[in-house]
Coordinates of C-alpha atoms in Angstrom, one line a residue:
X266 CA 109.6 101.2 28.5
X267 CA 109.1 98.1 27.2
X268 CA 107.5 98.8 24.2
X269 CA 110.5 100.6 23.7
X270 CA 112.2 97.6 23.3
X271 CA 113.6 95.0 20.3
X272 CA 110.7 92.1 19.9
X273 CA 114.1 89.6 21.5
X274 CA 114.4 92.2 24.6
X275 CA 110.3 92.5 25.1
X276 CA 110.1 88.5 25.3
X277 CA 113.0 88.0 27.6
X278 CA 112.1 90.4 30.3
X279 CA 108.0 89.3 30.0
X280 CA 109.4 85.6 30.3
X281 CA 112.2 85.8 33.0
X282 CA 109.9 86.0 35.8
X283 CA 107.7 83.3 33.8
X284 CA 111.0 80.8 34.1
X285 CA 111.5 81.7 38.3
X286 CA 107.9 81.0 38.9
X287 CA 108.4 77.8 37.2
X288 CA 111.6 76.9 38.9
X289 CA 110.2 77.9 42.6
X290 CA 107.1 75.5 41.8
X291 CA 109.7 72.7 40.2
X292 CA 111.9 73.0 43.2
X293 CA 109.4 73.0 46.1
X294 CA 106.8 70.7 44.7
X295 CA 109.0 67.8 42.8
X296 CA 106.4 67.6 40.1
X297 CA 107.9 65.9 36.8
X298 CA 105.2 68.4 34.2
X299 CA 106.8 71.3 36.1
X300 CA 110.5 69.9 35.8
X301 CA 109.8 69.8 31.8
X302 CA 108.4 73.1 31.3
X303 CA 111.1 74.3 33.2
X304 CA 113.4 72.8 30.4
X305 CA 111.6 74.2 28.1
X306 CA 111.7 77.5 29.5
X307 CA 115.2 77.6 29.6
X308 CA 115.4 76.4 25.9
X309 CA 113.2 78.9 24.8
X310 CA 115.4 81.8 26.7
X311 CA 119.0 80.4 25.6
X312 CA 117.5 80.8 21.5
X313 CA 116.2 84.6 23.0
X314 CA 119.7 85.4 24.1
X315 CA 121.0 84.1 20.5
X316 CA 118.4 86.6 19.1
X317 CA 119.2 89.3 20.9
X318 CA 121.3 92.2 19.5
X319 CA 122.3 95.9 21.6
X320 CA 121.9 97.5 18.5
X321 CA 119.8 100.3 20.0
X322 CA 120.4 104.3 19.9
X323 CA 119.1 105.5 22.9
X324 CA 121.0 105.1 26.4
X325 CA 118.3 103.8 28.5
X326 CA 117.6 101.4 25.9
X327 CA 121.4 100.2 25.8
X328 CA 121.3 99.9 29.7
X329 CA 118.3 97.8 30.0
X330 CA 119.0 95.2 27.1
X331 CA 122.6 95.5 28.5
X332 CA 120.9 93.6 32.0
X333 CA 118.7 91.8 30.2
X334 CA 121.4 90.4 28.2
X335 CA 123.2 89.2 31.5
X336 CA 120.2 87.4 33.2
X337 CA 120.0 84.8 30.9
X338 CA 123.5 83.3 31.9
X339 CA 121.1 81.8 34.9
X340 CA 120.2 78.8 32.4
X341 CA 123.5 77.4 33.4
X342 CA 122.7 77.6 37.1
X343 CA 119.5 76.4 36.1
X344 CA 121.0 73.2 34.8
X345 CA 122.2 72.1 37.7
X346 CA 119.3 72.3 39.8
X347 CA 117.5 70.1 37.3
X348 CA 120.4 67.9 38.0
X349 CA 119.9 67.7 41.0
X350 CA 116.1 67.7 41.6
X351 CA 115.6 63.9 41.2
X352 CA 118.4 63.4 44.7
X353 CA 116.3 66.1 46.3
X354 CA 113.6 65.4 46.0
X355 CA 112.9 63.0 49.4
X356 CA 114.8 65.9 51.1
X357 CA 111.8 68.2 49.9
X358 CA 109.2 65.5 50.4
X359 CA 110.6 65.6 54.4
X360 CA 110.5 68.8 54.4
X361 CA 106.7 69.6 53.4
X362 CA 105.6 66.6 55.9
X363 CA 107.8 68.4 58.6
X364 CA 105.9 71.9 57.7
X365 CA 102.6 70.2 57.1
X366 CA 103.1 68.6 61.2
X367 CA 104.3 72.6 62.3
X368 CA 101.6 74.0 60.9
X369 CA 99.2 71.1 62.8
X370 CA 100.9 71.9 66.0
X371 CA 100.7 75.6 65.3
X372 CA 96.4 75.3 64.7
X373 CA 96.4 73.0 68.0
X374 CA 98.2 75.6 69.9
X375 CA 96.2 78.3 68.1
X376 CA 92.6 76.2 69.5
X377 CA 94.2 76.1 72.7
X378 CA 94.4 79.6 73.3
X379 CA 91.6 80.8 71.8
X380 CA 90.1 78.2 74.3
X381 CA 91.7 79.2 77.0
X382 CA 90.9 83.2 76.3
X383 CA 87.2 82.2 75.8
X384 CA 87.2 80.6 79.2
X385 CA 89.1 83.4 81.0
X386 CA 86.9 85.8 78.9
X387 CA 84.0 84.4 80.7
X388 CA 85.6 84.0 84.3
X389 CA 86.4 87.6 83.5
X390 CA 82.9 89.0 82.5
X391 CA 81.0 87.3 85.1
X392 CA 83.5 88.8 87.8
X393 CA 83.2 92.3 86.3
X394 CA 79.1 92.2 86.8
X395 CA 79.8 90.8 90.5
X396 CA 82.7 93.1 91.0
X397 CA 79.8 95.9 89.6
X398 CA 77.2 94.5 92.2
X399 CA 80.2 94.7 95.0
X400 CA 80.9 98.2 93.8
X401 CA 77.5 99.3 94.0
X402 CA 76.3 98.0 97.1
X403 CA 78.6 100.3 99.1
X404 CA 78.5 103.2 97.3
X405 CA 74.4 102.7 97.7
X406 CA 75.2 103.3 101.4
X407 CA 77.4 105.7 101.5
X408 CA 75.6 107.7 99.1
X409 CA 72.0 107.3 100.5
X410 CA 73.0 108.3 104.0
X411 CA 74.8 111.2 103.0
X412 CA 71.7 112.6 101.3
X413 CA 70.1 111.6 104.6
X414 CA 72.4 113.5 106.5
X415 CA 72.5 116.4 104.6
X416 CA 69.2 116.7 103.8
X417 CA 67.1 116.0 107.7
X418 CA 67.3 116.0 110.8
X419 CA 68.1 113.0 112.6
X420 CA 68.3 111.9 116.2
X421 CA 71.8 111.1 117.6
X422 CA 71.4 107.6 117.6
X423 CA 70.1 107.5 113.5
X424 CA 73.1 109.8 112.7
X425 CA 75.8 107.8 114.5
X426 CA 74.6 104.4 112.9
X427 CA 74.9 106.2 109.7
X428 CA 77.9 107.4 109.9
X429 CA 79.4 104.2 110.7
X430 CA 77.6 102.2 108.0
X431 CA 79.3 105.3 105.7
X432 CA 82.6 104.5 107.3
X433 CA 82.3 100.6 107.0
X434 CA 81.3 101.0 103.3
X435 CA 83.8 103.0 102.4
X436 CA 86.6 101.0 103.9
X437 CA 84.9 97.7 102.0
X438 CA 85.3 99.5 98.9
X439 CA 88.8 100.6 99.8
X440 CA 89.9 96.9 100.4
X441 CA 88.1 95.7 97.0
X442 CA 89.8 98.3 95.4
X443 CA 93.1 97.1 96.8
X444 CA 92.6 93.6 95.8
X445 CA 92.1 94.5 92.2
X446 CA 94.9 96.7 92.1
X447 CA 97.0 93.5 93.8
X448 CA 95.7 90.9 91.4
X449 CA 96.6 93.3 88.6
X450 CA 100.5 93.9 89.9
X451 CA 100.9 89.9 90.6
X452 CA 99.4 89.1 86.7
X453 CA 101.8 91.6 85.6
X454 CA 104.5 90.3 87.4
X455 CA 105.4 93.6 88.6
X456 CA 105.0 92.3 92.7
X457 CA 108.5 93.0 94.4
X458 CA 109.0 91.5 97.8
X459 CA 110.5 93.0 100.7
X460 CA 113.3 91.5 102.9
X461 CA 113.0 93.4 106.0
X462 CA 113.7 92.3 109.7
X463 CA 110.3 91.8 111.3
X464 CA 108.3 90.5 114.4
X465 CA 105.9 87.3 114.0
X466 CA 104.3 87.8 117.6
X467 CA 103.5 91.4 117.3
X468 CA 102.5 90.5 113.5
X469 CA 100.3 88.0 114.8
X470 CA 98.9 90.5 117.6
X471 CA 98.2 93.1 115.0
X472 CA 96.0 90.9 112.9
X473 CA 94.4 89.5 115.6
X474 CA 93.6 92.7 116.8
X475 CA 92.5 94.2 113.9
X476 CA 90.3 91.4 113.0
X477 CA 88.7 91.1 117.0
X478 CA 86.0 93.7 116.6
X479 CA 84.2 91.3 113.6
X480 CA 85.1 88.1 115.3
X481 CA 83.2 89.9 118.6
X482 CA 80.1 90.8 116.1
X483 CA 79.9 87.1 114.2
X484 CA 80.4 85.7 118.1
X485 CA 83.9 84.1 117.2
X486 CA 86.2 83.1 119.8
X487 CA 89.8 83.7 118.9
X488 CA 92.6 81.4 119.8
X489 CA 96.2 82.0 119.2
X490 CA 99.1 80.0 119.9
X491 CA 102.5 80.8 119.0
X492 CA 105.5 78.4 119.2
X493 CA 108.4 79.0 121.6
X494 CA 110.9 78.0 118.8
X495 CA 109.3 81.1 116.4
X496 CA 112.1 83.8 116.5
X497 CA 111.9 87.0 117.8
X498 CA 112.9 88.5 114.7
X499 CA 112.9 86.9 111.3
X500 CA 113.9 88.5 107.8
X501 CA 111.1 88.8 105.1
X502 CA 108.2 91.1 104.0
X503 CA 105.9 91.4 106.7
X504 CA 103.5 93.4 104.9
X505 CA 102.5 90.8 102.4
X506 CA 102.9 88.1 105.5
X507 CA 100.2 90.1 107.7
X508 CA 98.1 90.5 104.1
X509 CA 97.9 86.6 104.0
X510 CA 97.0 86.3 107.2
X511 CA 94.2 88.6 107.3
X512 CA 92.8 87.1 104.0
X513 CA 93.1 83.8 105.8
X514 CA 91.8 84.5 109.2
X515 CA 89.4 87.2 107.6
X516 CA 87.2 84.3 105.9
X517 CA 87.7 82.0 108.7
X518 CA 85.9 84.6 111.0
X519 CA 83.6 85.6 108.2
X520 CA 82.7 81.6 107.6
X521 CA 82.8 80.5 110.9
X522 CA 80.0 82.5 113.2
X523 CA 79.3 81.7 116.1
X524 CA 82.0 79.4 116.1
X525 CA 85.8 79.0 117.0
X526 CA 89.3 79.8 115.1
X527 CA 92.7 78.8 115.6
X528 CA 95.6 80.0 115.0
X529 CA 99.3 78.9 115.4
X530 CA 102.6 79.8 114.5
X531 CA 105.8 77.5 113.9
X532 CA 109.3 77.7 112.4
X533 CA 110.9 74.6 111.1
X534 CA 114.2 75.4 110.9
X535 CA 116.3 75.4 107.0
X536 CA 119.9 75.8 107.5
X537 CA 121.6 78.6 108.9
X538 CA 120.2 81.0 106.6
X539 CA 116.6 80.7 107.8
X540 CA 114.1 78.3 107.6
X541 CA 109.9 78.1 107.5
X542 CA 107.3 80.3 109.0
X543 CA 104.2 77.9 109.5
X544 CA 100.8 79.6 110.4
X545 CA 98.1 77.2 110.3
X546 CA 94.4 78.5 110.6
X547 CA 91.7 76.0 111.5
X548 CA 87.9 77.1 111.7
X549 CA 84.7 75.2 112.8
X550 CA 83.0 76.9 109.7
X551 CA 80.7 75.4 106.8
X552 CA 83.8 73.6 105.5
X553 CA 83.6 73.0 101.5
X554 CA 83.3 70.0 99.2
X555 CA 86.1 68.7 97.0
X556 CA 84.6 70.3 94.0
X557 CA 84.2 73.8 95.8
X558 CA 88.3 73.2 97.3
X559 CA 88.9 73.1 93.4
X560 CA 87.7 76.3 92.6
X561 CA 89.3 78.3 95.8
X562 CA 92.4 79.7 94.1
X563 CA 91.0 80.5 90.7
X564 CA 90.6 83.9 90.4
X565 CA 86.9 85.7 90.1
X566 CA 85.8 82.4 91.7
X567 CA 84.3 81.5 94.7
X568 CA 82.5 78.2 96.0
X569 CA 79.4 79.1 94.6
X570 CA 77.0 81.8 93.7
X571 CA 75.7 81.6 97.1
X572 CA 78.7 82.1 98.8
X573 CA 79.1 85.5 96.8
X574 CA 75.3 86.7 98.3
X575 CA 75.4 85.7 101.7
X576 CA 78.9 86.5 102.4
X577 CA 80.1 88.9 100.0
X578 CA 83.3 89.1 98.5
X579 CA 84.8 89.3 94.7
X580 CA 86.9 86.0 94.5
X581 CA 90.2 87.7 94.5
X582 CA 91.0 87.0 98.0
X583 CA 92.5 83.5 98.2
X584 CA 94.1 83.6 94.3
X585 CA 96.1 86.9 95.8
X586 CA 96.7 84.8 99.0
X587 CA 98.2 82.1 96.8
X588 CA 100.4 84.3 94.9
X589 CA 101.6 85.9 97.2
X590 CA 102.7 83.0 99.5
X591 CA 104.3 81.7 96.1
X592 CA 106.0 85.0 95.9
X593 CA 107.6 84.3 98.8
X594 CA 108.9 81.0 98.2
X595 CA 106.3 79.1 100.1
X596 CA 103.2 77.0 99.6
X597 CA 99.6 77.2 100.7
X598 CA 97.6 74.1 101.5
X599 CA 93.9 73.4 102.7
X600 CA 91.7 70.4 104.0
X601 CA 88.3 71.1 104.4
X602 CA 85.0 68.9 104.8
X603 CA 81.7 70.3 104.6
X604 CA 79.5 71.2 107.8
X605 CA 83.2 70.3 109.8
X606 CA 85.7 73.8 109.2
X607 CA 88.6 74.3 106.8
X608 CA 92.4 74.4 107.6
X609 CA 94.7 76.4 105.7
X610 CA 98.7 76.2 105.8
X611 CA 100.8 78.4 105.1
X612 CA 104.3 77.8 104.8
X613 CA 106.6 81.3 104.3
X614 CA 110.6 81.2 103.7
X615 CA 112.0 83.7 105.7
X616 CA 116.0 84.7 106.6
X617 CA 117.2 85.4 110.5
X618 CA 117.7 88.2 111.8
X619 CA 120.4 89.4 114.5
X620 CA 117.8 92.0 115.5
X621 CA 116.6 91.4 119.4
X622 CA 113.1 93.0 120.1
X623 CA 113.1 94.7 123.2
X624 CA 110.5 96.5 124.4
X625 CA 109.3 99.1 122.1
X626 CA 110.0 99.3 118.4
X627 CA 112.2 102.2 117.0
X628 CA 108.8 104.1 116.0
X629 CA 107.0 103.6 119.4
X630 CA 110.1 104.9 121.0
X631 CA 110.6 108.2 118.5
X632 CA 106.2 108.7 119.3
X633 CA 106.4 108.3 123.2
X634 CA 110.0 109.6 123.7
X635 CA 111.3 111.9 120.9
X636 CA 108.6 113.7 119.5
X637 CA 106.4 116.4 121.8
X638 CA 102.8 116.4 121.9
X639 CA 101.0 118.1 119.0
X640 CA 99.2 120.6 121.3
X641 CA 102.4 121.7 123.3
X642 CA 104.5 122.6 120.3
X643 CA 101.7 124.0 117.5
X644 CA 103.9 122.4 114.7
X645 CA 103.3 124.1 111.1
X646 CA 102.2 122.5 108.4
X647 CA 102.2 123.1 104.6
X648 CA 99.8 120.9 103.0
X649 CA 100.2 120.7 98.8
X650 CA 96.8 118.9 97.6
X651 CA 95.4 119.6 94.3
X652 CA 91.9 118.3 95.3
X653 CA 90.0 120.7 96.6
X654 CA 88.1 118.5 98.9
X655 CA 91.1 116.6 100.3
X656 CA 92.9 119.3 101.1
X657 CA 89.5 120.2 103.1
X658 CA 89.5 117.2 104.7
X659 CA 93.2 116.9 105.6
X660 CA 93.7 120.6 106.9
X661 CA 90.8 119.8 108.6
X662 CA 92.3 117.0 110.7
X663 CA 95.4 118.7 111.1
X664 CA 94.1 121.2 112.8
X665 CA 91.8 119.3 114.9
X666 CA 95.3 117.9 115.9
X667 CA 96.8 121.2 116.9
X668 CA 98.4 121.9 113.9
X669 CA 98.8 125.2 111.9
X670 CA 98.3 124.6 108.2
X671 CA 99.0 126.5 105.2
X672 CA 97.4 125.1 101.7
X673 CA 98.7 124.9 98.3
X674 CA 96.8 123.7 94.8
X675 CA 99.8 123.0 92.9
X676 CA 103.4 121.9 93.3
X677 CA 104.9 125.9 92.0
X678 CA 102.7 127.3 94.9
X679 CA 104.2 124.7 97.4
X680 CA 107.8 125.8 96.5
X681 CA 107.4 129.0 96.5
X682 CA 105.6 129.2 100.1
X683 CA 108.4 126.6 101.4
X684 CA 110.8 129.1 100.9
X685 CA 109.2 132.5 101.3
X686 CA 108.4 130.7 105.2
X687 CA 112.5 130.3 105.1
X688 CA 112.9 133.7 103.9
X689 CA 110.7 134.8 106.9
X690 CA 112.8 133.0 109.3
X691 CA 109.6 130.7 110.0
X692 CA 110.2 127.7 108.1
X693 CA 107.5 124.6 107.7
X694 CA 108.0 121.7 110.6
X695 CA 106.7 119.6 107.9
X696 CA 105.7 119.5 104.2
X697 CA 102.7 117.2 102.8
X698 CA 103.7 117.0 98.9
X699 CA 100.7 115.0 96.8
X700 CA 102.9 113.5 94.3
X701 CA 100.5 114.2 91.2
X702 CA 99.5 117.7 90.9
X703 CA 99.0 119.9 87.7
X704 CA 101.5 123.3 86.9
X705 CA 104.2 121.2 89.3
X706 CA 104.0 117.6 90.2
X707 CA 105.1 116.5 94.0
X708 CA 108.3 114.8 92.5
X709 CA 109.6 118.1 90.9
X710 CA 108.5 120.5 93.9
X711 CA 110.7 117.9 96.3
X712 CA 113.9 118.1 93.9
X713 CA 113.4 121.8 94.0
X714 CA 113.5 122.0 97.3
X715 CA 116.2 119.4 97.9
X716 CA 118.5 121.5 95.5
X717 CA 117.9 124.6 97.5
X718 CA 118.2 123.1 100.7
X719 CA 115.2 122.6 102.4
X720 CA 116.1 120.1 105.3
X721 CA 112.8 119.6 106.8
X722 CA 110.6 116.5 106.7
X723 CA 108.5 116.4 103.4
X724 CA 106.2 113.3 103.3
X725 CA 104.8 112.1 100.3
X726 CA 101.1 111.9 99.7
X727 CA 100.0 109.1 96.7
X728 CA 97.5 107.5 95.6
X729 CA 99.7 104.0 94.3
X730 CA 100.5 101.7 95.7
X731 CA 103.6 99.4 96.7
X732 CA 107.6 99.2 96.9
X733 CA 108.0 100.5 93.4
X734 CA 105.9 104.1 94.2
X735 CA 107.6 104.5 97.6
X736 CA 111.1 103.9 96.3
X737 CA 110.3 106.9 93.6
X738 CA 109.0 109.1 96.5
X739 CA 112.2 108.3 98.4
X740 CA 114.3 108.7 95.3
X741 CA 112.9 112.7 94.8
X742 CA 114.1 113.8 98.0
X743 CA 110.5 112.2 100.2
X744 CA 111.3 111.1 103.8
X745 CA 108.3 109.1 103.5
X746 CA 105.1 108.0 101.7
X747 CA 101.9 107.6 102.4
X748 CA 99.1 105.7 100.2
X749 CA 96.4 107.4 100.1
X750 CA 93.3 107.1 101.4
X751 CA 95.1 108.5 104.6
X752 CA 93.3 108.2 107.7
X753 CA 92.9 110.8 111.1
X754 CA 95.0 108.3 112.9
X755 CA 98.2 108.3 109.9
X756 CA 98.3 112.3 110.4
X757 CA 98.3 112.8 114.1
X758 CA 101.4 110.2 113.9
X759 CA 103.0 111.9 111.2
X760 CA 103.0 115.3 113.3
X761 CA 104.3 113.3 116.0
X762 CA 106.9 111.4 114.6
X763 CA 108.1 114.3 112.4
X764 CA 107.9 117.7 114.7
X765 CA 109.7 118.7 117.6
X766 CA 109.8 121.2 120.0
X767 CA 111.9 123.5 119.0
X768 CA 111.5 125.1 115.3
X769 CA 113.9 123.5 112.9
X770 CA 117.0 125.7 111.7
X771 CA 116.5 127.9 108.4
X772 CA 118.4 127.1 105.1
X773 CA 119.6 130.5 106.3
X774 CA 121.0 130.0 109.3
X775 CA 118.6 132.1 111.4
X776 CA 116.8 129.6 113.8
X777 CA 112.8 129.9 113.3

């Protein structure tokens, strides 16, 4: 197109650009050479605009030579900023010096980060060949006495021990599991705490009894002590409190064999709102050095290498701890001294409660009152498990428990058997739905069955975890969730707590 164009119009349009890269340099830079050819610039395109002459035939050509013949007014504009370049230009000056300092600060803050990712890079990749080791190790077990079992015959005695070490493997590898999966929901800020009206005492008594049986093996006397001023019922989430406190205590029995740990519970009182659950843990363990007391809450850390070898662990434990107890609007202090025993504080905000604790809670009453016993009322169950050998295994147990099961693969084949047993006038006591399942998810089968009024108990079988997963269970049309992996003892409660008697009423009408 240019070619096209009058000698005048070819040299303004190659030069106009030309002139802007010379005032952008002029103007940022200050520089007197670049201020004159500037001027000169702008000389040389006023005597091109003189030149110039829309003489031309063709239309295009009148257009473009009518713009170019209006660009060249910017000399005037152009005048001024030469004016005014000499009183600009400290302005400019303090300008590049306040860029020039950003762009220092910027490559500082760059170092630092690429610093810090190098160092978490390597916290990272030597936890993910000790969480490997960790992973292993069980799965050795389990694996290598299954084959055992399978393949020879053992003696009682050979095939009890190893079923249990298969039991105690697997549950190690369930509790690693969960630590990841907490470590990644805290980092991810995606942790919701509960506020729920709970029990400290029976808290504490759960813990302590779950945690007995190791204590008995290391040879660890237990000792717990609870305040009278502790409430009978505070406000909270006593979920992540007893997770805390089985961390704690856990690695107090677990570095204290042989040995004794305390335990005691306080409230310091905040107001009328609430105030401060204390639980102090003191052990008679190994104790740690300053330097190993720095490390504790890093995560993938732990004292030393040793530690990891003789007693196990990834690392996680006490940064979850931490979090958590930070989560909760408290704090978590330890003293420790080597060869002497550690003591760890934990100081928990929590609300009061107007609940009184009386006796049995509301679920021990609706399992010893309420609910029949599993073999006098033959509840049915419809059990919706895509995995073939899960559904094995849970059908399995249900009907150890005196339950009658019907199976389904998929989340269409549980719909359709929940209502052909209404149909029937023989309606499910309670529905199992696995929440993620192929042709139908558990979500959609649930809201299918809501809609056409299936009444019945329908708990929810998944494999997350936490508030957020339950709350979408309950938010389907679920009258309760369960994480899985779910244990013998979670479904003989669920038949208890969730059949009666007497068959439950048909959408129909027709009693079952």
């Amino acid at each position: 197109m240019l070619k096209r164009l009058p000698p005048p119009c070819r040299a303004l349009a190659l030069g106009l650009p030309i002139a802007v890269g010379w005032l952008v340099a002029a103007y940022v830079t200050g520089s007197p050479w670049l201020v004159l050819g500037l001027a000169a610039q702008v000389a040389w395109m006023r005597e091109l605009r003189k030149q110039l002459s829309c003489s031309l035939n063709s239309k295009d050509e009148k257009e473009i030579c009518r713009a170019l013949s209006v660009l060249p007014e910017a000399p005037v504009a152009w005048d001024q900023i030469l004016e005014d370049l000499p009183a600009r230009r400290p302005e400019i000056a303090q300008r590049i010096e306040a860029l020039g300092q950003h762009l220092q600060a910027e490559r500082a803050e760059h170092e630092r980060r690429v610093s810090e990712l190098e160092t978490n890079l390597g916290e990272e990749t030597g936890f993910l060949a000790r969480i490997s080791h960790e992973i292993r190790t069980p799965l050795t077990s389990i694996l290598g006495y299954s084959d055992l079992l399978m393949s020879e015959e053992m003696d009682d005695e050979s095939r009890r021990h190893g079923l249990a070490t298969i039991h105690r493997n697997g549950e190690f590898a369930l509790a690693l599991l969960n630590d990841i999966l907490d470590f990644a929901k805290i980092e991810s800020d995606a942790l919701k705490i509960e506020q729920i009206p709970f029990d400290p005492r029976k808290l504490a008594d759960d813990v302590v009894d779950t945690l007995q049986p190791e204590a008995s093996r290391l040879n660890v006397r237990l000792q717990v002590q609870i305040s009278p001023d502790v409430p009978d019922s505070v406000v909270g989430d006593p979920t992540r409190v007893r997770q805390v406190l089985l961390n704690i205590l856990g690695n107090a029995v677990k570095f204290a064999p042989g040995g004794e740990v305390r335990i005691e519970f306080r409230f310091l009182e905040a107001g009328s709102q609430g105030g401060l659950l204390v639980i102090e843990v003191r052990d008679t363990g190994i104790g740690m050095s300053e330097e190993q007391l720095q490390l504790l809450f890093r995560p993938f850390q732990q004292a030393d290498v040793s530690t990891t070898r003789r007693f196990g662990g990834t690392g996680l434990g006490l940064a979850i701890t931490k979090r958590l107890v930070e989560a909760m609007e408290g704090d978590l202090q330890v003293k420790s001294s080597v060869g002497k025993g550690s003591a760890f504080t934990v100081r928990i905000a929590v609300g009061k409660s107007e609940e009184r604790n009386e006796g049995a809670t509301t679920s021990q009453i609706l399992l010893q009152d309420l609910a029949p016993t599993v073999a006098d009322s033959r509840p049915k169950v419809l059990l919706a498990e895509d995995s073939r050998d899960g559904r094995r295994l849970m059908s399995l147990i249900l009907q150890k428990s005196g339950a009658e099961v019907e199976e389904a693969s998929d989340g269409k084949v549980a719909v359709e058997a929940a209502l052909r047993s209404e149909e029937d006038g023989t309606p499910f006591d309670l529905i199992l739905m696995d929440m993620e399942m192929p042709v139908m998810n558990g979500y959609e089968a649930v809201r299918q069955l809501r809609e056409k009024g299936w009444s019945g108990p329908i708990i929810a079988i998944t494999g997350h975890t936490g508030i957020e997963e339950k709350q979408r269970c309950l938010e389907a049309g679920c009258t309760d969730a369960l994480a899985k992996p779910v244990d013998r003892a979670q479904l003989t409660n669920l038949l208890k707590r969730y059949t009666v008697a007497s068959r439950r009423p048909s959408v129909s009408g027709v009693p079952a």
